[in-house]
Tab-separated table of C-alpha atoms in Angstrom:
chain	number	residue	atom	x	y	z
A	542	MET	CA	-0.112	-0.308	0.084
A	543	ALA	CA	1.460	2.599	-0.994
A	544	ASP	CA	2.215	6.280	1.081
A	545	GLN	CA	1.392	4.204	4.866
A	546	SER	CA	4.620	6.495	7.155
A	547	GLY	CA	2.092	8.562	9.005
A	548	THR	CA	4.115	11.575	7.999
A	549	ASP	CA	1.787	13.408	6.019
A	550	PRO	CA	1.930	16.735	8.271
A	551	ASP	CA	-0.848	18.280	6.975
A	552	THR	CA	-3.296	15.289	6.717
A	553	THR	CA	-2.204	14.102	10.918
A	554	ARG	CA	-1.785	17.540	12.919
A	555	PRO	CA	-3.898	18.014	15.365
A	556	SER	CA	-5.306	21.847	14.454
A	557	GLY	CA	-6.414	20.260	10.324
A	558	ARG	CA	-10.047	20.753	10.230
A	559	ARG	CA	-11.506	17.305	8.565
A	560	ARG	CA	-14.009	16.019	7.481
A	561	LEU	CA	-14.979	12.601	6.790
A	562	ALA	CA	-18.275	10.810	6.392
A	563	VAL	CA	-19.690	7.443	6.299
A	564	LEU	CA	-21.593	5.907	3.519
A	565	GLY	CA	-24.219	3.789	2.021
A	566	SER	CA	-28.369	3.458	1.745
A	567	PRO	CA	-30.197	2.814	4.527
A	568	ILE	CA	-27.314	5.234	7.034
A	569	GLY	CA	-29.441	6.420	9.743
A	570	HIS	CA	-29.236	3.630	11.797
A	571	SER	CA	-25.246	3.985	11.440
A	572	LEU	CA	-23.512	4.066	14.769
A	573	SER	CA	-20.653	4.803	12.521
A	574	PRO	CA	-20.048	8.926	13.517
A	575	ALA	CA	-20.700	8.277	16.960
A	576	LEU	CA	-18.073	5.696	17.561
A	577	HIS	CA	-15.433	8.345	14.906
A	578	GLN	CA	-16.548	11.894	17.119
A	579	ALA	CA	-15.175	10.156	20.493
A	580	ALA	CA	-12.815	8.814	19.186
A	581	TYR	CA	-11.425	12.233	17.511
A	582	ARG	CA	-11.914	13.414	20.574
A	583	ALA	CA	-9.945	11.889	22.324
A	584	LEU	CA	-7.448	12.423	20.234
A	585	GLY	CA	-7.259	15.524	20.330
A	586	LEU	CA	-8.937	16.180	15.941
A	587	ASP	CA	-10.948	18.690	15.087
A	588	TRP	CA	-11.875	17.065	12.265
A	589	GLU	CA	-16.112	16.195	11.648
A	590	TYR	CA	-17.239	12.638	10.578
A	591	THR	CA	-20.809	12.732	9.884
A	592	ALA	CA	-23.145	9.888	8.233
A	593	ILE	CA	-24.270	10.560	4.198
A	594	GLU	CA	-27.425	8.753	2.555
A	595	VAL	CA	-26.185	7.362	-1.043
A	596	GLY	CA	-25.953	4.580	-3.284
A	597	ALA	CA	-30.265	4.908	-2.492
A	598	LEU	CA	-31.427	0.253	-3.131
A	599	GLU	CA	-34.113	0.206	-5.724
A	600	VAL	CA	-34.365	-2.224	-8.638
A	601	GLY	CA	-30.123	-1.695	-10.750
A	602	ALA	CA	-29.117	-0.491	-6.733
A	603	ALA	CA	-25.297	-1.490	-8.686
A	604	GLU	CA	-25.466	0.870	-11.476
A	605	VAL	CA	-27.504	3.547	-9.132
A	606	GLY	CA	-25.270	3.656	-5.975
A	607	ALA	CA	-21.536	3.628	-8.557
A	608	ARG	CA	-23.550	6.374	-10.179
A	609	GLU	CA	-24.490	8.841	-6.954
A	610	LEU	CA	-21.306	7.620	-5.813
A	611	ASP	CA	-19.708	8.743	-8.560
A	612	THR	CA	-21.331	12.454	-8.423
A	613	PHE	CA	-20.540	13.245	-5.081
A	614	LEU	CA	-16.564	11.758	-5.331
A	615	ASP	CA	-16.466	14.151	-8.132
A	616	GLY	CA	-17.931	17.048	-5.191
A	617	LEU	CA	-15.816	16.137	-2.731
A	618	GLY	CA	-13.081	19.682	-1.693
A	619	PRO	CA	-9.467	18.761	-0.642
A	620	ASP	CA	-11.131	18.891	3.474
A	621	TRP	CA	-11.849	15.623	2.608
A	622	LEU	CA	-9.285	13.089	4.388
A	623	GLY	CA	-11.595	9.311	4.049
A	624	LEU	CA	-15.618	7.706	4.191
A	625	SER	CA	-16.090	4.260	5.504
A	626	LEU	CA	-18.943	2.351	3.071
A	627	THR	CA	-21.611	0.056	4.090
A	628	MET	CA	-23.746	-1.261	1.356
A	629	PRO	CA	-24.475	-1.509	-0.943
A	630	LEU	CA	-21.159	0.467	-1.913
A	631	LYS	CA	-18.356	-2.090	-0.728
A	632	HIS	CA	-18.073	-2.988	-4.456
A	633	GLU	CA	-18.254	0.519	-6.252
A	634	ILE	CA	-15.655	2.482	-4.637
A	635	GLN	CA	-13.211	-0.018	-6.353
A	636	HIS	CA	-12.886	1.471	-9.599
A	637	ARG	CA	-11.639	4.932	-8.265
A	638	LEU	CA	-9.296	3.217	-6.560
A	639	SER	CA	-5.208	4.028	-6.913
A	640	ASP	CA	-4.831	0.561	-4.563
A	641	LEU	CA	-5.997	-1.998	-2.872
A	642	ASP	CA	-4.065	-3.512	0.872
A	643	ARG	CA	-4.071	-7.369	0.885
A	644	VAL	CA	-7.784	-7.662	1.848
A	645	ALA	CA	-10.021	-6.629	0.167
A	646	ALA	CA	-8.268	-7.287	-2.200
A	647	LEU	CA	-8.360	-11.027	-1.107
A	648	THR	CA	-12.272	-10.445	-0.249
A	649	GLY	CA	-13.129	-7.677	-3.405
A	650	ALA	CA	-14.571	-5.427	-0.117
A	651	VAL	CA	-13.693	-2.134	0.881
A	652	ASN	CA	-15.616	-0.568	3.664
A	653	THR	CA	-12.726	2.066	4.132
A	654	VAL	CA	-11.210	5.048	1.544
A	655	ARG	CA	-8.116	7.049	1.846
A	656	PHE	CA	-7.542	10.423	0.054
A	657	SER	CA	-3.974	11.913	-0.110
A	658	ASP	CA	-3.746	14.667	-1.831
A	659	THR	CA	0.285	14.973	-3.764
A	660	PRO	CA	1.899	18.006	-5.045
A	661	GLY	CA	1.439	17.811	-8.934
A	662	GLN	CA	-0.573	14.412	-9.028
A	663	GLY	CA	-3.744	15.127	-7.402
A	664	ARG	CA	-5.860	12.859	-5.737
A	665	THR	CA	-5.113	9.369	-5.032
A	666	LEU	CA	-7.999	7.143	-3.457
A	667	SER	CA	-6.617	4.199	-1.425
A	668	GLY	CA	-9.005	1.531	-0.387
A	669	TYR	CA	-9.088	-1.001	2.438
A	670	ASN	CA	-10.804	-3.807	3.909
A	671	THR	CA	-11.672	-2.816	7.889
A	672	ASP	CA	-14.333	-5.367	8.280
A	673	VAL	CA	-11.602	-8.536	8.497
A	674	PRO	CA	-9.520	-8.096	11.406
A	675	GLY	CA	-12.308	-5.869	13.715
A	676	LEU	CA	-13.900	-9.003	13.695
A	677	VAL	CA	-11.337	-11.265	14.817
A	678	ARG	CA	-10.266	-8.969	17.333
A	679	ALA	CA	-14.170	-9.366	18.151
A	680	LEU	CA	-14.604	-13.246	18.533
A	681	ALA	CA	-11.254	-12.736	20.762
A	682	GLU	CA	-13.575	-11.150	23.182
A	683	ALA	CA	-15.709	-13.061	23.087
A	684	GLY	CA	-13.355	-16.049	24.142
A	685	VAL	CA	-12.600	-17.405	20.135
A	686	ASP	CA	-9.866	-16.990	19.447
A	687	ARG	CA	-9.942	-20.718	17.646
A	688	ALA	CA	-12.248	-22.644	15.168
A	689	ASN	CA	-11.718	-25.983	12.973
A	690	ARG	CA	-15.056	-25.997	11.549
A	691	VAL	CA	-17.165	-22.892	11.183
A	692	THR	CA	-20.757	-21.837	9.254
A	693	LEU	CA	-20.674	-18.619	7.701
A	694	LEU	CA	-24.933	-17.574	7.214
A	695	GLY	CA	-25.023	-15.399	3.956
A	696	ALA	CA	-22.512	-14.399	0.559
A	697	GLY	CA	-22.631	-11.171	0.295
A	698	ALA	CA	-19.620	-8.824	0.801
A	699	THR	CA	-19.432	-8.723	4.571
A	700	ALA	CA	-19.580	-13.455	4.160
A	701	ALA	CA	-16.334	-13.383	2.705
A	702	SER	CA	-14.811	-11.529	5.325
A	703	ALA	CA	-16.453	-13.007	7.937
A	704	LEU	CA	-14.847	-16.073	5.371
A	705	VAL	CA	-11.124	-14.428	5.458
A	706	ALA	CA	-12.154	-13.879	9.541
A	707	ALA	CA	-12.470	-17.955	9.520
A	708	ALA	CA	-8.946	-18.859	7.916
A	709	GLU	CA	-7.133	-16.890	10.308
A	710	LEU	CA	-8.496	-18.798	13.592
A	711	GLY	CA	-7.715	-21.924	11.628
A	712	ALA	CA	-10.376	-23.233	10.249
A	713	GLU	CA	-10.379	-25.897	7.840
A	714	PHE	CA	-13.738	-26.677	6.974
A	715	VAL	CA	-16.448	-23.856	6.232
A	716	ASP	CA	-19.735	-24.805	5.688
A	717	VAL	CA	-22.208	-22.176	3.822
A	718	ILE	CA	-25.364	-21.436	3.375
A	719	ALA	CA	-26.915	-18.747	1.360
A	720	ARG	CA	-30.234	-17.630	-0.180
A	721	THR	CA	-29.373	-18.008	-3.045
A	722	PRO	CA	-26.185	-21.052	-3.628
A	723	GLY	CA	-25.621	-20.027	-6.932
A	724	LYS	CA	-24.015	-16.418	-4.959
A	725	ALA	CA	-21.550	-18.460	-3.518
A	726	GLU	CA	-19.335	-19.481	-5.340
A	727	THR	CA	-17.088	-16.187	-5.649
A	728	LEU	CA	-17.082	-17.499	-1.613
A	729	GLU	CA	-16.130	-20.997	-2.681
A	730	THR	CA	-13.508	-19.267	-5.171
A	731	LEU	CA	-12.240	-17.067	-1.876
A	732	GLY	CA	-12.103	-20.358	-0.292
A	733	ARG	CA	-9.695	-22.650	-2.522
A	734	GLY	CA	-7.104	-19.942	-2.187
A	735	LEU	CA	-7.424	-20.188	1.044
A	736	GLY	CA	-6.956	-23.341	1.575
A	737	LEU	CA	-10.315	-23.622	3.404
A	738	VAL	CA	-12.699	-26.717	1.829
A	739	VAL	CA	-16.017	-24.451	2.018
A	740	THR	CA	-19.778	-26.892	1.273
A	741	VAL	CA	-21.977	-24.386	0.215
A	742	THR	CA	-26.493	-24.831	0.430
A	743	GLY	CA	-29.446	-23.150	0.721
A	744	LEU	CA	-31.158	-22.025	4.026
A	745	ASP	CA	-33.692	-25.021	3.955
A	746	ALA	CA	-30.221	-26.817	5.570
A	747	VAL	CA	-30.085	-25.592	8.113
A	748	ASP	CA	-32.203	-28.024	10.224
A	749	ALA	CA	-29.584	-30.516	8.940
A	750	ALA	CA	-29.695	-33.228	12.447
A	751	ASP	CA	-25.802	-33.721	11.789
A	752	ARG	CA	-24.196	-30.123	11.301
A	753	GLU	CA	-21.577	-30.103	12.940
A	754	SER	CA	-20.264	-26.456	13.847
A	755	ASP	CA	-17.342	-24.953	15.980
A	756	LEU	CA	-18.818	-21.184	15.758
A	757	VAL	CA	-21.026	-19.499	13.694
A	758	ILE	CA	-21.179	-16.928	11.906
A	759	SER	CA	-24.880	-14.655	10.378
A	760	THR	CA	-24.380	-11.536	8.003
A	761	LEU	CA	-27.325	-11.847	7.363
A	762	PRO	CA	-29.758	-8.272	7.577
A	763	GLY	CA	-30.471	-8.444	11.402
A	764	GLY	CA	-34.012	-9.408	10.691
A	765	THR	CA	-34.319	-12.272	8.744
A	766	ALA	CA	-36.003	-15.362	9.668
A	767	LEU	CA	-34.774	-18.230	8.716
A	768	PRO	CA	-37.041	-21.044	7.690
A	769	THR	CA	-36.260	-23.211	9.968
A	770	GLU	CA	-34.051	-23.389	13.221
A	771	PHE	CA	-30.699	-24.656	13.441
A	772	PRO	CA	-30.342	-27.777	15.609
A	773	SER	CA	-31.003	-27.288	19.181
A	774	ARG	CA	-27.626	-29.264	20.359
A	775	LEU	CA	-26.165	-26.321	17.896
A	776	ARG	CA	-27.475	-23.889	19.732
A	777	ALA	CA	-26.914	-24.479	22.999
A	778	GLY	CA	-23.208	-25.572	22.351
A	779	THR	CA	-22.119	-23.373	19.132
A	780	PRO	CA	-21.184	-19.726	20.196
A	781	LEU	CA	-23.193	-16.719	17.119
A	782	PHE	CA	-21.596	-14.516	15.925
A	783	ASP	CA	-24.263	-12.580	14.404
A	784	VAL	CA	-22.244	-9.467	12.525
A	785	GLY	CA	-25.587	-7.561	12.536
A	786	TYR	CA	-26.609	-5.084	16.408
A	787	ALA	CA	-30.035	-3.677	14.823
A	788	PRO	CA	-33.072	-4.706	15.761
A	789	TRP	CA	-31.648	-6.841	17.828
A	790	PRO	CA	-32.035	-9.713	20.129
A	791	SER	CA	-31.780	-10.627	16.516
A	792	ALA	CA	-34.540	-14.290	15.519
A	793	LEU	CA	-30.842	-16.075	14.871
A	794	ALA	CA	-30.163	-14.486	18.250
A	795	SER	CA	-33.218	-14.849	19.722
A	796	SER	CA	-33.451	-18.463	18.661
A	797	TRP	CA	-29.864	-19.109	19.924
A	798	ALA	CA	-30.513	-17.863	24.126
A	799	ALA	CA	-33.670	-20.398	23.541
A	800	ALA	CA	-31.598	-23.744	22.979
A	801	GLY	CA	-29.246	-22.348	26.176
A	802	GLY	CA	-26.605	-20.991	23.710
A	803	THR	CA	-24.946	-17.569	23.195
A	804	ALA	CA	-24.713	-15.142	20.559
A	805	TYR	CA	-22.563	-11.971	20.487
A	806	SER	CA	-24.078	-8.915	18.273
A	807	GLY	CA	-21.872	-6.637	15.968
A	808	LEU	CA	-21.643	-4.561	17.547
A	809	ALA	CA	-17.383	-5.539	18.251
A	810	MET	CA	-17.061	-6.115	15.582
A	811	LEU	CA	-18.421	-2.567	14.388
A	812	LEU	CA	-15.894	-0.653	17.418
A	813	HIS	CA	-13.263	-3.066	16.775
A	814	GLN	CA	-12.923	-2.559	13.019
A	815	ALA	CA	-13.746	1.463	13.206
A	816	LEU	CA	-10.052	1.665	15.294
A	817	ILE	CA	-8.752	0.962	12.776
A	818	GLN	CA	-10.202	2.920	10.601
A	819	VAL	CA	-9.899	6.147	12.496
A	820	ARG	CA	-5.174	4.398	12.159
A	821	ILE	CA	-6.009	4.952	8.670
A	822	PHE	CA	-7.685	7.905	8.270
A	823	VAL	CA	-5.353	10.151	11.745
A	824	ALA	CA	-1.751	7.645	10.639
A	825	ASN	CA	-1.621	6.599	7.091
A	826	ASP	CA	-1.713	3.011	8.729
A	827	PRO	CA	-4.127	0.173	9.312
A	828	PHE	CA	-0.610	-0.552	11.946
A	829	GLN	CA	0.531	2.064	13.949
A	830	PRO	CA	-1.241	2.520	17.764
A	831	LEU	CA	-2.836	5.755	17.996
A	832	PRO	CA	-1.223	7.464	20.108
A	833	ASP	CA	-2.635	6.275	24.093
A	834	GLU	CA	-4.448	3.734	21.785
A	835	ASP	CA	-6.418	2.618	24.963
A	836	SER	CA	-8.177	5.839	26.365
A	837	VAL	CA	-9.087	6.103	21.983
A	838	LEU	CA	-10.521	2.416	22.386
A	839	SER	CA	-12.418	3.586	25.457
A	840	ALA	CA	-13.906	6.583	24.502
A	841	MET	CA	-15.399	5.009	21.750
A	842	ARG	CA	-16.574	1.482	23.607
A	843	ALA	CA	-18.611	4.355	26.442
A	844	ALA	CA	-19.205	5.710	22.750
A	845	LEU	CA	-20.995	2.828	21.926
A	846	ALA	CA	-22.317	1.630	24.744
A	847	ALA	CA	-24.244	4.499	25.089
A	848	ALA	CA	-25.798	5.070	21.946
A	849	SER	CA	-26.664	1.104	21.485
A	850	PRO	CA	-26.199	-1.057	24.392
A	851	ALA	CA	-26.317	-4.322	23.284
A	852	PRO	CA	-25.328	-6.756	25.285
A	853	ALA	CA	-24.379	-10.989	24.516
A	854	VAL	CA	-28.297	-12.665	24.681
A	855	GLU	CA	-27.450	-15.567	26.449
A	856	GLY	CA	-30.451	-18.125	27.020
């Protein structure tokens, strides 16, 4: 990734006024502004971070999203430093990027864009995926640092990030359950590249009596209700990490609690991926810890708890 030294004084000085935003649709529920504003206050930075509706979901959403995104990007002034992206823009941004980090290139999903302005060369855009390290860190907080067999619900951009996270947890087998199994072909290809054995089934296979798993990760929208339930034995003994957090508990989390199991919301993932975004925006380097990072993380955690207290659901 180009220019990750974090030495650009114009983009890192505390007195510099910078603008950032999270883009997507729908975006009104986003907790990212609360997280980022807490971080920049803790760092003493006079930066503005807002939520902006871009890419309204409708027929032809990908085309509409790309067109709206181009219009938005073309109108940004020099005070803009970067963007967070959510659905449906994680793929649509890529034609505007000069380079990608390793995880974004692997998954094909970009959730963070950092702008760099070089004299004589204009503005370049670098894309990152912070969802993978955010998910790995969130799972570690929940006590999950290894899983041999993972069950993954969903086949979209976040599912690709979850698949890479599963590989980082040492998984050998990943069972993908998708509403439309044909859309999971990219996950099968990605899995092969990661050395994983990936199997794909439809939602009608959820209740397979012989299903075994060390971890279930759901990337389905929070309001999704499955046509059937996972075996009660699995729900009771296998943790569920649901990347959604609104509404909470989700239908899936409630099902886990009813069987005596434990379900975790995606708030911890949101927190940790945002922290890495802040590193990128401040230091131009996802691996460079922030000044007094523990205090920054504490401030972000407090802001998140105040905005949406969604603890784990236990049966």
